[in-house]
N, CA, C and O atoms as CSV, one atom per row, in Angstrom:
chain,resi,resn,atom,element,x,y,z
A,1,MET,N,N,-45.658,7.099,57.462
A,1,MET,CA,C,-44.783,6.840,55.892
A,1,MET,C,C,-43.779,7.921,55.696
A,1,MET,O,O,-42.566,7.721,55.754
A,2,LYS,N,N,-44.509,9.442,55.387
A,2,LYS,CA,C,-43.358,10.351,55.328
A,2,LYS,C,C,-42.126,10.802,55.772
A,2,LYS,O,O,-41.304,11.595,55.312
A,3,ARG,N,N,-42.214,9.734,57.330
A,3,ARG,CA,C,-40.727,10.008,58.062
A,3,ARG,C,C,-39.423,8.960,57.668
A,3,ARG,O,O,-38.207,9.102,57.794
A,4,GLN,N,N,-40.243,7.866,57.143
A,4,GLN,CA,C,-39.593,7.094,56.549
A,4,GLN,C,C,-38.346,7.145,54.657
A,4,GLN,O,O,-37.241,6.965,54.145
A,5,ALA,N,N,-39.911,7.577,54.456
A,5,ALA,CA,C,-39.387,7.894,52.799
A,5,ALA,C,C,-37.820,9.528,52.868
A,5,ALA,O,O,-36.716,9.784,52.389
A,6,ALA,N,N,-38.938,10.164,53.880
A,6,ALA,CA,C,-37.445,11.353,54.050
A,6,ALA,C,C,-36.484,11.151,54.428
A,6,ALA,O,O,-35.566,11.822,53.956
A,7,LEU,N,N,-35.975,9.503,56.117
A,7,LEU,CA,C,-34.939,9.268,56.243
A,7,LEU,C,C,-34.249,8.165,55.207
A,7,LEU,O,O,-33.101,7.735,55.100
A,8,PHE,N,N,-35.688,7.868,54.380
A,8,PHE,CA,C,-34.863,6.746,53.200
A,8,PHE,C,C,-33.958,7.778,52.393
A,8,PHE,O,O,-32.773,7.541,52.162
A,9,LEU,N,N,-34.654,9.037,51.947
A,9,LEU,CA,C,-33.439,10.171,51.008
A,9,LEU,C,C,-32.238,10.587,51.737
A,9,LEU,O,O,-31.082,10.815,51.380
A,10,ILE,N,N,-32.818,10.619,52.808
A,10,ILE,CA,C,-31.836,11.171,53.370
A,10,ILE,C,C,-29.872,9.885,54.022
A,10,ILE,O,O,-28.705,10.085,54.358
A,11,SER,N,N,-30.795,8.782,53.805
A,11,SER,CA,C,-29.945,8.220,53.809
A,11,SER,C,C,-29.350,7.878,52.692
A,11,SER,O,O,-28.126,8.012,52.729
A,12,LEU,N,N,-29.885,7.401,51.504
A,12,LEU,CA,C,-29.618,7.791,49.877
A,12,LEU,C,C,-28.414,8.845,49.188
A,12,LEU,O,O,-27.678,8.878,48.202
A,13,ALA,N,N,-28.711,9.602,50.299
A,13,ALA,CA,C,-28.299,10.979,50.214
A,13,ALA,C,C,-26.663,11.000,50.795
A,13,ALA,O,O,-25.685,11.562,50.302
A,14,LEU,N,N,-26.773,10.163,52.031
A,14,LEU,CA,C,-25.400,10.542,52.652
A,14,LEU,C,C,-24.554,9.241,51.931
A,14,LEU,O,O,-23.340,9.432,51.848
A,15,CYS,N,N,-24.959,8.204,51.510
A,15,CYS,CA,C,-24.226,7.095,50.920
A,15,CYS,C,C,-23.878,7.879,49.462
A,15,CYS,O,O,-22.919,7.362,48.889
A,16,ALA,N,N,-24.216,8.528,49.064
A,16,ALA,CA,C,-24.116,9.218,47.651
A,16,ALA,C,C,-23.025,9.965,47.307
A,16,ALA,O,O,-22.390,9.833,46.261
A,17,PHE,N,N,-22.702,11.114,48.588
A,17,PHE,CA,C,-22.255,11.901,48.458
A,17,PHE,C,C,-20.771,11.251,49.265
A,17,PHE,O,O,-19.690,11.792,49.033
A,18,SER,N,N,-20.862,10.113,50.166
A,18,SER,CA,C,-19.829,9.488,50.637
A,18,SER,C,C,-18.840,8.287,49.912
A,18,SER,O,O,-17.731,7.757,49.977
A,19,ILE,N,N,-19.895,8.287,49.308
A,19,ILE,CA,C,-19.491,6.431,48.317
A,19,ILE,C,C,-17.840,6.180,48.442
A,19,ILE,O,O,-17.326,5.063,48.395
A,20,HIS,N,N,-17.267,7.168,48.575
A,20,HIS,CA,C,-15.643,7.020,48.544
A,20,HIS,C,C,-15.665,6.568,50.148
A,20,HIS,O,O,-15.649,5.349,50.317
A,21,GLU,N,N,-15.681,6.914,50.650
A,21,GLU,CA,C,-15.544,6.928,51.916
A,21,GLU,C,C,-15.695,5.693,52.988
A,21,GLU,O,O,-14.764,5.225,53.644
A,22,LEU,N,N,-17.154,5.236,53.030
A,22,LEU,CA,C,-17.675,4.271,53.142
A,22,LEU,C,C,-16.869,2.657,52.280
A,22,LEU,O,O,-16.452,2.839,51.136
A,23,SER,N,N,-16.738,1.440,52.798
A,23,SER,CA,C,-16.976,0.910,52.483
A,23,SER,C,C,-18.166,-0.075,51.657
A,23,SER,O,O,-19.318,-0.438,51.896
A,24,ARG,N,N,-17.523,-0.201,50.948
A,24,ARG,CA,C,-19.163,-1.092,49.900
A,24,ARG,C,C,-19.622,-2.469,51.218
A,24,ARG,O,O,-20.335,-3.400,50.844
A,25,TRP,N,N,-19.159,-2.418,52.566
A,25,TRP,CA,C,-20.347,-3.903,53.365
A,25,TRP,C,C,-20.712,-2.212,54.276
A,25,TRP,O,O,-21.022,-2.457,55.442
A,26,ALA,N,N,-20.720,-1.270,54.087
A,26,ALA,CA,C,-21.731,0.040,54.942
A,26,ALA,C,C,-22.156,0.104,54.612
A,26,ALA,O,O,-23.235,0.118,55.204
A,27,VAL,N,N,-22.215,0.274,53.003
A,27,VAL,CA,C,-23.305,0.384,52.485
A,27,VAL,C,C,-24.682,-0.901,52.161
A,27,VAL,O,O,-25.875,-0.788,52.445
A,28,VAL,N,N,-24.397,-1.369,51.891
A,28,VAL,CA,C,-24.969,-3.115,51.867
A,28,VAL,C,C,-25.969,-3.246,53.219
A,28,VAL,O,O,-27.156,-3.521,53.395
A,29,ILE,N,N,-24.763,-2.878,54.120
A,29,ILE,CA,C,-25.953,-3.181,56.079
A,29,ILE,C,C,-26.962,-1.885,56.222
A,29,ILE,O,O,-27.995,-2.182,56.821
A,30,ILE,N,N,-26.888,-0.613,55.831
A,30,ILE,CA,C,-27.565,0.962,55.583
A,30,ILE,C,C,-28.389,0.130,54.692
A,30,ILE,O,O,-29.390,-0.438,55.128
A,31,PHE,N,N,-27.840,-0.020,52.872
A,31,PHE,CA,C,-29.137,-0.327,52.539
A,31,PHE,C,C,-29.685,-1.948,53.201
A,31,PHE,O,O,-30.652,-2.593,52.796
A,32,ALA,N,N,-29.312,-2.094,53.639
A,32,ALA,CA,C,-30.120,-3.963,53.878
A,32,ALA,C,C,-31.562,-3.235,54.838
A,32,ALA,O,O,-32.782,-3.345,54.726
A,33,SER,N,N,-30.364,-2.240,56.075
A,33,SER,CA,C,-31.329,-2.442,57.616
A,33,SER,C,C,-32.938,-1.030,56.864
A,33,SER,O,O,-34.041,-0.871,57.386
A,34,LEU,N,N,-32.346,-0.267,55.495
A,34,LEU,CA,C,-33.651,0.408,55.488
A,34,LEU,C,C,-34.816,-0.867,54.878
A,34,LEU,O,O,-35.867,-1.201,55.424
A,35,THR,N,N,-34.345,-1.299,53.854
A,35,THR,CA,C,-34.812,-2.315,53.159
A,35,THR,C,C,-35.757,-3.375,54.550
A,35,THR,O,O,-36.715,-4.032,54.143
A,36,TYR,N,N,-35.544,-3.422,55.482
A,36,TYR,CA,C,-36.195,-3.875,56.675
A,36,TYR,C,C,-37.224,-3.526,57.302
A,36,TYR,O,O,-38.277,-3.960,57.768
A,37,GLY,N,N,-36.398,-2.282,57.138
A,37,GLY,CA,C,-37.948,-1.234,57.750
A,37,GLY,C,C,-38.576,-0.711,57.443
A,37,GLY,O,O,-39.543,-0.215,58.022
A,38,ALA,N,N,-38.166,-0.625,56.190
A,38,ALA,CA,C,-39.642,-0.470,55.150
A,38,ALA,C,C,-41.041,-2.206,55.177
A,38,ALA,O,O,-42.241,-2.480,55.141
A,39,LEU,N,N,-40.085,-2.639,55.236
A,39,LEU,CA,C,-40.808,-4.559,55.696
A,39,LEU,C,C,-41.653,-4.200,56.518
A,39,LEU,O,O,-42.848,-4.496,56.483
A,40,SER,N,N,-41.200,-3.647,57.186
A,40,SER,CA,C,-41.540,-3.798,58.593
A,40,SER,C,C,-43.419,-3.584,58.842
A,40,SER,O,O,-44.180,-4.381,59.391
A,41,PRO,N,N,-43.680,-2.518,58.350
A,41,PRO,CA,C,-45.241,-2.411,58.560
A,41,PRO,C,C,-46.203,-3.290,57.941
A,41,PRO,O,O,-47.415,-3.494,58.006
A,42,LEU,N,N,-44.964,-3.837,57.165
A,42,LEU,CA,C,-45.870,-5.264,55.971
A,42,LEU,C,C,-46.455,-6.081,56.755
A,42,LEU,O,O,-47.670,-6.278,56.762
A,43,ILE,N,N,-45.386,-6.787,57.701
A,43,ILE,CA,C,-44.981,-7.983,58.053
A,43,ILE,C,C,-46.218,-7.923,59.094
A,43,ILE,O,O,-47.023,-8.854,59.088
A,44,SER,N,N,-46.370,-6.915,59.927
A,44,SER,CA,C,-47.261,-6.595,60.811
A,44,SER,C,C,-48.269,-6.458,60.346
A,44,SER,O,O,-48.912,-7.402,60.805
A,45,ALA,N,N,-49.070,-5.763,59.548
A,45,ALA,CA,C,-49.828,-6.293,59.486
A,45,ALA,C,C,-50.901,-7.531,58.332
A,45,ALA,O,O,-52.070,-7.591,57.953
A,46,ARG,N,N,-49.909,-8.161,58.190
A,46,ARG,CA,C,-49.692,-9.186,58.150
A,46,ARG,C,C,-50.008,-10.669,58.951
A,46,ARG,O,O,-50.785,-11.605,58.762
A,47,ARG,N,N,-49.416,-10.481,59.515
A,47,ARG,CA,C,-49.259,-10.752,60.448
A,47,ARG,C,C,-48.202,-12.176,60.461
A,47,ARG,O,O,-48.450,-13.252,61.006
A,48,LEU,N,N,-46.981,-11.803,59.690
A,48,LEU,CA,C,-46.621,-12.754,59.111
A,48,LEU,C,C,-45.026,-12.699,60.466
A,48,LEU,O,O,-44.140,-13.391,59.965
A,49,TYR,N,N,-44.826,-12.457,61.043
A,49,TYR,CA,C,-43.505,-12.069,61.885
A,49,TYR,C,C,-43.146,-13.335,61.985
A,49,TYR,O,O,-43.749,-13.635,60.954
A,50,PHE,N,N,-42.684,-14.360,62.329
A,50,PHE,CA,C,-41.970,-15.584,61.197
A,50,PHE,C,C,-41.607,-15.911,60.519
A,50,PHE,O,O,-40.710,-16.749,60.616
A,51,LEU,N,N,-42.118,-15.412,59.228
A,51,LEU,CA,C,-41.733,-14.768,57.547
A,51,LEU,C,C,-40.736,-13.721,58.105
A,51,LEU,O,O,-39.730,-13.583,57.409
A,52,SER,N,N,-40.805,-13.003,59.151
A,52,SER,CA,C,-39.744,-12.041,59.358
A,52,SER,C,C,-38.344,-12.255,59.572
A,52,SER,O,O,-37.307,-11.706,59.200
A,53,ALA,N,N,-38.769,-13.601,60.563
A,53,ALA,CA,C,-37.152,-14.212,60.990
A,53,ALA,C,C,-36.483,-15.156,59.288
A,53,ALA,O,O,-35.322,-15.070,58.888
A,54,ALA,N,N,-37.114,-15.613,58.898
A,54,ALA,CA,C,-36.981,-16.411,57.536
A,54,ALA,C,C,-36.269,-15.597,56.081
A,54,ALA,O,O,-35.769,-16.134,55.093
A,55,SER,N,N,-36.485,-13.767,56.462
A,55,SER,CA,C,-35.818,-13.705,55.566
A,55,SER,C,C,-34.404,-13.920,55.577
A,55,SER,O,O,-33.757,-14.103,54.546
A,56,VAL,N,N,-34.006,-13.905,56.510
A,56,VAL,CA,C,-32.273,-13.891,57.195
A,56,VAL,C,C,-31.760,-15.312,55.719
A,56,VAL,O,O,-30.958,-15.118,54.806
A,57,HIS,N,N,-32.731,-16.892,56.051
A,57,HIS,CA,C,-31.951,-17.829,55.512
A,57,HIS,C,C,-32.519,-17.636,53.933
A,57,HIS,O,O,-31.895,-18.129,52.994
A,58,THR,N,N,-33.564,-16.994,53.767
A,58,THR,CA,C,-34.034,-17.010,51.909
A,58,THR,C,C,-32.776,-15.891,51.195
A,58,THR,O,O,-32.351,-16.026,50.048
A,59,ALA,N,N,-32.170,-14.419,52.496
A,59,ALA,CA,C,-31.314,-13.832,51.840
A,59,ALA,C,C,-29.268,-14.873,51.600
A,59,ALA,O,O,-28.401,-15.074,50.749
A,60,LEU,N,N,-29.448,-15.032,52.401
A,60,LEU,CA,C,-28.173,-16.052,52.344
A,60,LEU,C,C,-28.114,-17.380,51.060
A,60,LEU,O,O,-27.174,-17.722,50.342
A,61,LEU,N,N,-29.533,-17.911,51.152
A,61,LEU,CA,C,-29.523,-18.939,49.696
A,61,LEU,C,C,-29.041,-18.433,48.733
A,61,LEU,O,O,-27.918,-18.477,48.231
A,62,ALA,N,N,-30.564,-17.607,48.324
A,62,ALA,CA,C,-30.555,-16.132,47.323
A,62,ALA,C,C,-28.378,-16.204,46.356
A,62,ALA,O,O,-27.848,-16.707,45.366
A,63,VAL,N,N,-27.940,-15.255,47.662
A,63,VAL,CA,C,-26.992,-14.575,47.695
A,63,VAL,C,C,-25.907,-16.449,47.236
A,63,VAL,O,O,-25.420,-16.850,46.179
A,64,VAL,N,N,-25.948,-16.910,48.286
A,64,VAL,CA,C,-24.722,-18.576,47.575
A,64,VAL,C,C,-25.223,-19.283,46.371
A,64,VAL,O,O,-24.438,-20.057,45.824
A,65,LEU,N,N,-26.679,-19.099,45.764
A,65,LEU,CA,C,-27.209,-19.117,45.039
A,65,LEU,C,C,-27.151,-18.561,43.788
A,65,LEU,O,O,-27.312,-19.055,42.672
A,66,ALA,N,N,-26.888,-17.424,44.167
A,66,ALA,CA,C,-26.098,-16.364,42.747
A,66,ALA,C,C,-25.168,-16.619,42.014
A,66,ALA,O,O,-25.010,-16.678,40.795
A,67,ILE,N,N,-24.283,-16.832,43.280
A,67,ILE,CA,C,-23.009,-17.321,43.119
A,67,ILE,C,C,-22.165,-17.918,41.674
A,67,ILE,O,O,-21.609,-17.241,40.809
A,68,PRO,N,N,-22.279,-19.263,41.755
A,68,PRO,CA,C,-22.525,-20.210,40.339
A,68,PRO,C,C,-23.347,-19.779,39.053
A,68,PRO,O,O,-22.989,-20.105,37.921
A,69,LEU,N,N,-24.578,-18.952,39.338
A,69,LEU,CA,C,-25.193,-18.963,38.105
A,69,LEU,C,C,-24.587,-17.024,37.727
A,69,LEU,O,O,-24.861,-16.532,36.632
A,70,ALA,N,N,-24.014,-16.423,38.510
A,70,ALA,CA,C,-23.198,-15.300,37.917
A,70,ALA,C,C,-21.745,-15.851,37.289
A,70,ALA,O,O,-21.419,-15.490,36.159
A,71,LYS,N,N,-21.154,-16.466,37.831
A,71,LYS,CA,C,-20.094,-16.768,37.295
A,71,LYS,C,C,-20.347,-17.886,35.881
A,71,LYS,O,O,-19.557,-17.939,34.939
A,72,LEU,N,N,-21.543,-18.680,35.984
A,72,LEU,CA,C,-21.848,-19.427,34.793
A,72,LEU,C,C,-22.839,-18.685,33.410
A,72,LEU,O,O,-22.914,-19.256,32.322
A,73,THR,N,N,-23.405,-17.613,33.641
A,73,THR,CA,C,-24.023,-17.243,32.849
A,73,THR,C,C,-22.909,-15.767,32.205
A,73,THR,O,O,-22.686,-15.552,31.014
A,74,GLY,N,N,-22.260,-14.772,33.622
A,74,GLY,CA,C,-21.514,-14.063,33.552
A,74,GLY,C,C,-22.678,-12.953,33.516
A,74,GLY,O,O,-22.552,-12.381,32.433
A,75,LEU,N,N,-23.506,-12.527,34.064
A,75,LEU,CA,C,-24.113,-11.845,34.093
A,75,LEU,C,C,-23.786,-11.053,35.708
A,75,LEU,O,O,-22.654,-10.921,36.174
A,76,ASN,N,N,-24.741,-10.709,36.206
A,76,ASN,CA,C,-25.019,-9.718,37.664
A,76,ASN,C,C,-25.055,-10.516,38.734
A,76,ASN,O,O,-26.136,-11.100,38.821
A,77,GLU,N,N,-24.059,-10.847,39.846
A,77,GLU,CA,C,-24.506,-12.216,41.119
A,77,GLU,C,C,-25.316,-10.634,41.810
A,77,GLU,O,O,-24.917,-10.761,42.968
A,78,TYR,N,N,-25.936,-9.650,41.822
A,78,TYR,CA,C,-26.982,-8.607,42.229
A,78,TYR,C,C,-28.098,-9.105,42.219
A,78,TYR,O,O,-28.860,-9.573,43.065
A,79,GLY,N,N,-28.108,-8.835,40.395
A,79,GLY,CA,C,-29.239,-8.988,40.273
A,79,GLY,C,C,-29.892,-11.375,39.791
A,79,GLY,O,O,-30.891,-11.978,39.400
A,80,PHE,N,N,-28.841,-11.605,40.105
A,80,PHE,CA,C,-29.934,-13.436,40.384
A,80,PHE,C,C,-29.825,-13.584,42.154
A,80,PHE,O,O,-30.542,-14.441,42.670
A,81,ALA,N,N,-29.227,-13.025,42.751
A,81,ALA,CA,C,-29.918,-12.954,44.680
A,81,ALA,C,C,-31.012,-12.244,44.399
A,81,ALA,O,O,-31.960,-12.909,44.816
A,82,VAL,N,N,-31.435,-11.148,43.867
A,82,VAL,CA,C,-32.881,-10.362,44.106
A,82,VAL,C,C,-34.213,-11.242,43.457
A,82,VAL,O,O,-35.427,-11.271,43.658
A,83,ALA,N,N,-33.533,-11.728,42.829
A,83,ALA,CA,C,-34.212,-12.509,41.805
A,83,ALA,C,C,-35.192,-13.851,42.639
A,83,ALA,O,O,-36.393,-14.095,42.754
A,84,ILE,N,N,-33.829,-14.534,43.130
A,84,ILE,CA,C,-34.016,-15.477,43.472
A,84,ILE,C,C,-34.137,-15.132,44.409
A,84,ILE,O,O,-34.849,-14.177,44.101
A,85,GLY,N,N,-34.005,-15.023,46.029
A,85,GLY,CA,C,-34.789,-14.535,47.286
A,85,GLY,C,C,-36.555,-13.940,47.265
A,85,GLY,O,O,-37.419,-14.217,48.096
A,86,LEU,N,N,-36.712,-12.957,45.888
A,86,LEU,CA,C,-38.721,-12.952,45.977
A,86,LEU,C,C,-38.813,-13.860,45.576
A,86,LEU,O,O,-39.775,-14.439,46.079
A,87,ALA,N,N,-37.897,-14.916,44.252
A,87,ALA,CA,C,-39.251,-16.007,43.987
A,87,ALA,C,C,-39.301,-16.910,44.757
A,87,ALA,O,O,-40.155,-17.773,44.557
A,88,LEU,N,N,-38.188,-17.054,46.185
A,88,LEU,CA,C,-38.292,-17.989,47.533
A,88,LEU,C,C,-39.427,-17.314,48.173
A,88,LEU,O,O,-40.478,-17.941,48.308
A,89,THR,N,N,-39.333,-16.183,48.555
A,89,THR,CA,C,-40.711,-15.655,49.109
A,89,THR,C,C,-41.959,-15.321,48.492
A,89,THR,O,O,-42.828,-14.848,49.225
A,90,TYR,N,N,-42.139,-15.438,47.604
A,90,TYR,CA,C,-43.356,-15.480,46.728
A,90,TYR,C,C,-43.668,-16.777,47.065
A,90,TYR,O,O,-44.717,-16.847,47.705
A,91,CYS,N,N,-43.101,-17.873,46.849
A,91,CYS,CA,C,-43.903,-18.955,47.184
A,91,CYS,C,C,-44.756,-19.406,48.329
A,91,CYS,O,O,-45.824,-20.006,48.449
A,92,VAL,N,N,-43.319,-18.561,49.601
A,92,VAL,CA,C,-44.441,-19.083,51.222
A,92,VAL,C,C,-45.939,-18.064,50.588
A,92,VAL,O,O,-47.062,-18.547,50.440
A,93,GLY,N,N,-45.724,-17.228,50.421
A,93,GLY,CA,C,-46.974,-16.172,49.962
A,93,GLY,C,C,-47.977,-17.256,49.343
A,93,GLY,O,O,-49.008,-17.577,49.933
A,94,TYR,N,N,-47.561,-17.846,47.996
A,94,TYR,CA,C,-48.645,-18.681,47.361
A,94,TYR,C,C,-48.577,-19.092,48.247
A,94,TYR,O,O,-48.788,-18.154,49.017
A,95,ALA,N,N,-48.339,-20.309,49.045
A,95,ALA,CA,C,-48.345,-21.955,49.667
A,95,ALA,C,C,-49.857,-20.944,51.110
A,95,ALA,O,O,-50.802,-21.392,51.758
A,96,ILE,N,N,-49.256,-19.554,50.956
A,96,ILE,CA,C,-50.557,-18.943,52.020
A,96,ILE,C,C,-51.714,-18.713,51.876
A,96,ILE,O,O,-52.783,-18.874,52.464
A,97,TYR,N,N,-51.326,-18.310,50.995
A,97,TYR,CA,C,-52.505,-18.304,50.024
A,97,TYR,C,C,-53.575,-19.071,49.303
A,97,TYR,O,O,-54.596,-18.723,48.710
A,98,LYS,N,N,-53.251,-19.735,49.443
A,98,LYS,CA,C,-53.623,-21.476,49.175
A,98,LYS,C,C,-54.329,-22.019,49.836
A,98,LYS,O,O,-55.062,-22.908,49.401
A,99,GLY,N,N,-54.305,-21.453,51.702
A,99,GLY,CA,C,-54.696,-22.107,52.325
A,99,GLY,C,C,-53.945,-22.779,53.163
A,99,GLY,O,O,-54.517,-23.234,54.153
A,100,MET,N,N,-52.044,-23.099,52.958
A,100,MET,CA,C,-51.776,-23.992,54.338
A,100,MET,C,C,-51.377,-22.636,55.316
A,100,MET,O,O,-50.713,-21.698,54.874
A,101,ASN,N,N,-51.766,-22.682,56.370
A,101,ASN,CA,C,-50.931,-21.797,57.387
A,101,ASN,C,C,-49.402,-21.246,57.361
A,101,ASN,O,O,-48.379,-21.868,57.075
A,102,SER,N,N,-49.498,-20.426,57.593
A,102,SER,CA,C,-48.355,-19.894,57.716
A,102,SER,C,C,-47.256,-19.915,58.551
A,102,SER,O,O,-46.122,-19.990,58.077
A,103,ASP,N,N,-47.492,-19.849,59.933
A,103,ASP,CA,C,-46.553,-20.969,60.995
A,103,ASP,C,C,-45.625,-21.796,59.257
A,103,ASP,O,O,-44.614,-21.662,58.567
A,104,VAL,N,N,-47.211,-22.826,59.382
A,104,VAL,CA,C,-46.625,-24.274,58.724
A,104,VAL,C,C,-45.617,-23.697,57.586
A,104,VAL,O,O,-44.449,-24.044,57.416
A,105,ALA,N,N,-46.504,-22.533,56.698
A,105,ALA,CA,C,-45.243,-22.588,55.474
A,105,ALA,C,C,-44.150,-21.844,55.892
A,105,ALA,O,O,-43.302,-21.490,55.073
A,106,THR,N,N,-44.063,-21.545,57.153
A,106,THR,CA,C,-43.598,-20.602,57.386
A,106,THR,C,C,-41.956,-22.252,57.311
A,106,THR,O,O,-41.165,-22.899,56.624
A,107,ALA,N,N,-42.552,-21.959,58.701
A,107,ALA,CA,C,-41.720,-23.402,59.338
A,107,ALA,C,C,-40.537,-24.652,58.463
A,107,ALA,O,O,-39.418,-25.122,58.671
A,108,VAL,N,N,-41.753,-24.782,57.305
A,108,VAL,CA,C,-40.888,-25.812,56.193
A,108,VAL,C,C,-39.931,-24.279,55.511
A,108,VAL,O,O,-38.704,-24.304,55.605
A,109,PHE,N,N,-40.240,-23.732,55.224
A,109,PHE,CA,C,-39.509,-22.936,54.364
A,109,PHE,C,C,-37.824,-22.521,55.000
A,109,PHE,O,O,-36.713,-22.639,54.484
A,110,VAL,N,N,-38.187,-22.107,56.063
A,110,VAL,CA,C,-36.694,-22.142,56.962
A,110,VAL,C,C,-35.865,-23.018,57.006
A,110,VAL,O,O,-34.673,-22.867,56.737
A,111,SER,N,N,-36.576,-24.383,57.465
A,111,SER,CA,C,-36.033,-25.880,56.968
A,111,SER,C,C,-35.478,-25.793,56.025
A,111,SER,O,O,-34.276,-25.530,56.081
A,112,LEU,N,N,-36.071,-25.964,54.873
A,112,LEU,CA,C,-35.948,-25.578,53.622
A,112,LEU,C,C,-34.888,-25.054,53.450
A,112,LEU,O,O,-33.897,-25.747,53.223
A,113,THR,N,N,-34.819,-23.699,53.515
A,113,THR,CA,C,-33.531,-22.726,53.492
A,113,THR,C,C,-32.405,-23.263,53.840
A,113,THR,O,O,-31.348,-23.589,53.300
A,114,ALA,N,N,-33.009,-23.284,55.152
A,114,ALA,CA,C,-31.445,-23.404,55.832
A,114,ALA,C,C,-30.700,-24.744,55.404
A,114,ALA,O,O,-29.559,-24.601,54.964
A,115,SER,N,N,-31.211,-26.001,55.485
A,115,SER,CA,C,-30.673,-26.851,54.183
A,115,SER,C,C,-29.804,-26.204,53.192
A,115,SER,O,O,-28.758,-25.608,53.448
A,116,LEU,N,N,-30.309,-26.367,52.093
A,116,LEU,CA,C,-30.201,-26.119,50.446
A,116,LEU,C,C,-29.337,-24.334,51.143
A,116,LEU,O,O,-28.202,-24.139,50.709
A,117,SER,N,N,-29.650,-23.743,51.667
A,117,SER,CA,C,-27.671,-22.630,52.176
A,117,SER,C,C,-26.599,-23.635,52.615
A,117,SER,O,O,-25.497,-23.165,52.329
A,118,VAL,N,N,-26.509,-24.667,53.117
A,118,VAL,CA,C,-25.735,-25.489,53.390
A,118,VAL,C,C,-24.717,-26.029,52.742
A,118,VAL,O,O,-23.519,-26.070,53.021
A,119,LEU,N,N,-25.783,-26.748,51.170
A,119,LEU,CA,C,-25.340,-27.543,50.748
A,119,LEU,C,C,-25.045,-26.935,50.116
A,119,LEU,O,O,-23.842,-26.679,50.163
A,120,ALA,N,N,-25.934,-26.195,48.984
A,120,ALA,CA,C,-24.809,-24.452,48.433
A,120,ALA,C,C,-24.029,-24.562,48.972
A,120,ALA,O,O,-23.611,-25.675,49.289
A,121,MET,N,N,-23.494,-23.498,49.310
A,121,MET,CA,C,-22.374,-22.874,50.712
A,121,MET,C,C,-21.309,-24.082,50.205
A,121,MET,O,O,-20.210,-23.627,49.886
A,122,TYR,N,N,-21.466,-25.717,50.062
A,122,TYR,CA,C,-20.322,-26.683,50.331
A,122,TYR,C,C,-19.966,-26.962,48.355
A,122,TYR,O,O,-18.976,-27.392,47.765
A,123,PHE,N,N,-21.016,-26.576,47.981
A,123,PHE,CA,C,-21.585,-26.822,45.927
A,123,PHE,C,C,-20.457,-25.582,45.883
A,123,PHE,O,O,-19.373,-25.980,45.458
A,124,VAL,N,N,-20.483,-24.471,46.158
A,124,VAL,CA,C,-19.728,-23.209,45.464
A,124,VAL,C,C,-18.440,-23.175,46.688
A,124,VAL,O,O,-17.661,-22.264,46.412
A,125,LEU,N,N,-18.269,-23.492,47.218
A,125,LEU,CA,C,-17.009,-23.836,48.229
A,125,LEU,C,C,-15.769,-24.464,47.328
A,125,LEU,O,O,-14.737,-23.900,46.963
A,126,THR,N,N,-16.172,-25.688,47.113
A,126,THR,CA,C,-15.856,-26.820,46.437
A,126,THR,C,C,-15.517,-26.446,45.452
A,126,THR,O,O,-14.337,-26.682,45.194
A,127,LYS,N,N,-16.524,-25.510,44.156
A,127,LYS,CA,C,-16.772,-25.834,43.180
A,127,LYS,C,C,-16.283,-24.118,42.370
A,127,LYS,O,O,-15.703,-23.905,41.305
A,128,PHE,N,N,-16.801,-23.179,43.384
A,128,PHE,CA,C,-16.252,-21.589,42.509
A,128,PHE,C,C,-15.288,-21.478,43.201
A,128,PHE,O,O,-14.724,-20.512,42.688
A,129,SER,N,N,-14.114,-22.095,44.809
A,129,SER,CA,C,-13.434,-20.699,44.936
A,129,SER,C,C,-12.283,-21.204,44.048
A,129,SER,O,O,-11.345,-20.457,43.770
């Protein structure tokens, strides 16, 4: 755990000092990899391996839904994306907590988020481009 914290701080310092040299995408990739790396022990301890694969679909849906919400409200897209992503993942956790099989809950979640992502992308591309 100390090693992960040290790596995180080193990466954070690297990003802070070279933010002008790195593109925004490089910073996003670095922080996404750090976030997924920090979540790995939790996913392994809870045996939610399939849910970790579903997090990509969650992120896509959250980002796509954040675009129209940010345009309509004038608020930050990043905040909406984080809130939507956390809410979606919490719904799966709540279903598992209530007794639903974790594989079934995540399978339903993946199919729902994949389908809604396609619909939301079509909506965003036709109405907000």
